JSON list of C-alpha atoms in Angstrom, two decimals:
[
{"chain": "A", "resi": 332, "resn": "GLU", "atom": "CA", "xyz": [46.19, -96.73, -124.03]},
{"chain": "A", "resi": 333, "resn": "GLY", "atom": "CA", "xyz": [47.78, -98.77, -121.49]},
{"chain": "A", "resi": 334, "resn": "PHE", "atom": "CA", "xyz": [48.53, -96.21, -119.08]},
{"chain": "A", "resi": 335, "resn": "SER", "atom": "CA", "xyz": [46.44, -95.65, -115.96]},
{"chain": "A", "resi": 336, "resn": "GLU", "atom": "CA", "xyz": [43.87, -92.92, -115.72]},
{"chain": "A", "resi": 337, "resn": "SER", "atom": "CA", "xyz": [46.09, -90.66, -113.73]},
{"chain": "A", "resi": 338, "resn": "VAL", "atom": "CA", "xyz": [48.89, -90.98, -116.35]},
{"chain": "A", "resi": 339, "resn": "ARG", "atom": "CA", "xyz": [46.53, -90.39, -119.42]},
{"chain": "A", "resi": 340, "resn": "ALA", "atom": "CA", "xyz": [45.24, -87.23, -117.50]},
{"chain": "A", "resi": 341, "resn": "ALA", "atom": "CA", "xyz": [48.77, -85.88, -116.98]},
{"chain": "A", "resi": 342, "resn": "VAL", "atom": "CA", "xyz": [49.71, -86.51, -120.62]},
{"chain": "A", "resi": 343, "resn": "LEU", "atom": "CA", "xyz": [46.58, -84.58, -121.71]},
{"chain": "A", "resi": 344, "resn": "GLU", "atom": "CA", "xyz": [47.28, -81.59, -119.40]},
{"chain": "A", "resi": 345, "resn": "LYS", "atom": "CA", "xyz": [51.09, -81.75, -120.62]},
{"chain": "A", "resi": 346, "resn": "LYS", "atom": "CA", "xyz": [52.32, -82.42, -117.04]},
{"chain": "A", "resi": 347, "resn": "ALA", "atom": "CA", "xyz": [54.62, -84.95, -115.55]},
{"chain": "A", "resi": 348, "resn": "ILE", "atom": "CA", "xyz": [53.77, -87.14, -112.52]},
{"chain": "A", "resi": 349, "resn": "VAL", "atom": "CA", "xyz": [55.89, -89.61, -110.41]},
{"chain": "A", "resi": 350, "resn": "GLU", "atom": "CA", "xyz": [55.67, -93.33, -111.65]},
{"chain": "A", "resi": 351, "resn": "MET", "atom": "CA", "xyz": [54.87, -92.09, -115.14]},
{"chain": "A", "resi": 352, "resn": "PRO", "atom": "CA", "xyz": [56.47, -94.39, -117.61]},
{"chain": "A", "resi": 353, "resn": "ALA", "atom": "CA", "xyz": [59.25, -92.87, -120.09]},
{"chain": "A", "resi": 354, "resn": "ASP", "atom": "CA", "xyz": [57.08, -92.90, -122.94]},
{"chain": "A", "resi": 355, "resn": "ALA", "atom": "CA", "xyz": [54.15, -91.09, -121.35]},
{"chain": "A", "resi": 356, "resn": "LEU", "atom": "CA", "xyz": [56.67, -88.55, -120.32]},
{"chain": "A", "resi": 357, "resn": "GLU", "atom": "CA", "xyz": [57.79, -87.95, -123.84]},
{"chain": "A", "resi": 358, "resn": "MET", "atom": "CA", "xyz": [54.17, -87.53, -124.93]},
{"chain": "A", "resi": 359, "resn": "ALA", "atom": "CA", "xyz": [53.53, -85.05, -121.98]},
{"chain": "A", "resi": 360, "resn": "TRP", "atom": "CA", "xyz": [56.74, -82.94, -122.07]},
{"chain": "A", "resi": 361, "resn": "GLY", "atom": "CA", "xyz": [58.34, -83.72, -125.49]},
{"chain": "A", "resi": 362, "resn": "TYR", "atom": "CA", "xyz": [61.69, -85.05, -126.20]},
{"chain": "A", "resi": 363, "resn": "PRO", "atom": "CA", "xyz": [64.28, -83.64, -123.90]},
{"chain": "A", "resi": 364, "resn": "ASP", "atom": "CA", "xyz": [67.13, -81.14, -124.61]},
{"chain": "A", "resi": 365, "resn": "ARG", "atom": "CA", "xyz": [69.47, -83.45, -122.96]},
{"chain": "A", "resi": 366, "resn": "LYS", "atom": "CA", "xyz": [69.49, -87.04, -121.31]},
{"chain": "A", "resi": 367, "resn": "THR", "atom": "CA", "xyz": [72.19, -88.26, -118.81]},
{"chain": "A", "resi": 368, "resn": "PHE", "atom": "CA", "xyz": [72.63, -91.97, -117.96]},
{"chain": "A", "resi": 369, "resn": "GLU", "atom": "CA", "xyz": [74.14, -93.69, -114.78]},
{"chain": "A", "resi": 370, "resn": "LEU", "atom": "CA", "xyz": [73.64, -97.01, -112.94]},
{"chain": "A", "resi": 371, "resn": "GLU", "atom": "CA", "xyz": [73.15, -97.11, -109.21]},
{"chain": "A", "resi": 372, "resn": "GLY", "atom": "CA", "xyz": [73.65, -100.86, -108.53]},
{"chain": "A", "resi": 373, "resn": "ALA", "atom": "CA", "xyz": [71.50, -102.77, -110.94]},
{"chain": "A", "resi": 374, "resn": "VAL", "atom": "CA", "xyz": [68.85, -99.64, -111.30]},
{"chain": "A", "resi": 375, "resn": "LYS", "atom": "CA", "xyz": [69.33, -97.52, -114.66]},
{"chain": "A", "resi": 376, "resn": "LYS", "atom": "CA", "xyz": [69.20, -94.00, -113.68]},
{"chain": "A", "resi": 377, "resn": "GLU", "atom": "CA", "xyz": [68.13, -91.39, -116.38]},
{"chain": "A", "resi": 378, "resn": "THR", "atom": "CA", "xyz": [67.90, -87.69, -116.02]},
{"chain": "A", "resi": 379, "resn": "TRP", "atom": "CA", "xyz": [65.89, -86.08, -118.65]},
{"chain": "A", "resi": 380, "resn": "ILE", "atom": "CA", "xyz": [66.62, -81.97, -118.98]},
{"chain": "A", "resi": 381, "resn": "TYR", "atom": "CA", "xyz": [64.52, -79.54, -120.50]},
{"chain": "A", "resi": 382, "resn": "ALA", "atom": "CA", "xyz": [64.29, -75.99, -121.06]},
{"chain": "A", "resi": 383, "resn": "ASP", "atom": "CA", "xyz": [68.23, -75.28, -120.41]},
{"chain": "A", "resi": 384, "resn": "GLY", "atom": "CA", "xyz": [67.88, -77.16, -116.84]},
{"chain": "A", "resi": 385, "resn": "ARG", "atom": "CA", "xyz": [64.79, -75.51, -115.75]},
{"chain": "A", "resi": 386, "resn": "LYS", "atom": "CA", "xyz": [62.51, -78.79, -115.63]},
{"chain": "A", "resi": 387, "resn": "GLN", "atom": "CA", "xyz": [64.31, -82.28, -115.09]},
{"chain": "A", "resi": 388, "resn": "ALA", "atom": "CA", "xyz": [62.96, -85.50, -114.72]},
{"chain": "A", "resi": 389, "resn": "VAL", "atom": "CA", "xyz": [64.84, -88.41, -113.11]},
{"chain": "A", "resi": 390, "resn": "LEU", "atom": "CA", "xyz": [63.62, -91.84, -114.19]},
{"chain": "A", "resi": 391, "resn": "ARG", "atom": "CA", "xyz": [64.58, -94.97, -112.45]},
{"chain": "A", "resi": 392, "resn": "ASP", "atom": "CA", "xyz": [64.12, -98.19, -114.75]},
{"chain": "A", "resi": 393, "resn": "GLY", "atom": "CA", "xyz": [61.98, -96.44, -117.14]},
{"chain": "A", "resi": 394, "resn": "LYS", "atom": "CA", "xyz": [59.63, -94.63, -114.68]},
{"chain": "A", "resi": 395, "resn": "VAL", "atom": "CA", "xyz": [59.69, -91.06, -113.15]},
{"chain": "A", "resi": 396, "resn": "ALA", "atom": "CA", "xyz": [61.09, -91.29, -109.90]},
{"chain": "A", "resi": 397, "resn": "GLU", "atom": "CA", "xyz": [61.58, -87.76, -109.05]},
{"chain": "A", "resi": 398, "resn": "LEU", "atom": "CA", "xyz": [60.93, -84.00, -110.83]},
{"chain": "A", "resi": 399, "resn": "LYS", "atom": "CA", "xyz": [62.96, -81.09, -110.44]}
]
């Protein structure tokens, strides 16, 4: 609830998409193996690392900005 249709669809398919909120990413991919945190000016940057680094999501201010 409260997510856009594209985010809800991604969660159901266990996929991550750019602009997905952090809580939806956790629903889609589960809790990460590791998280790193940085500040880029006033922007909080988090990198969520899964499967020993084979999957990564970079979040800026709580939303997915990049998938690796």
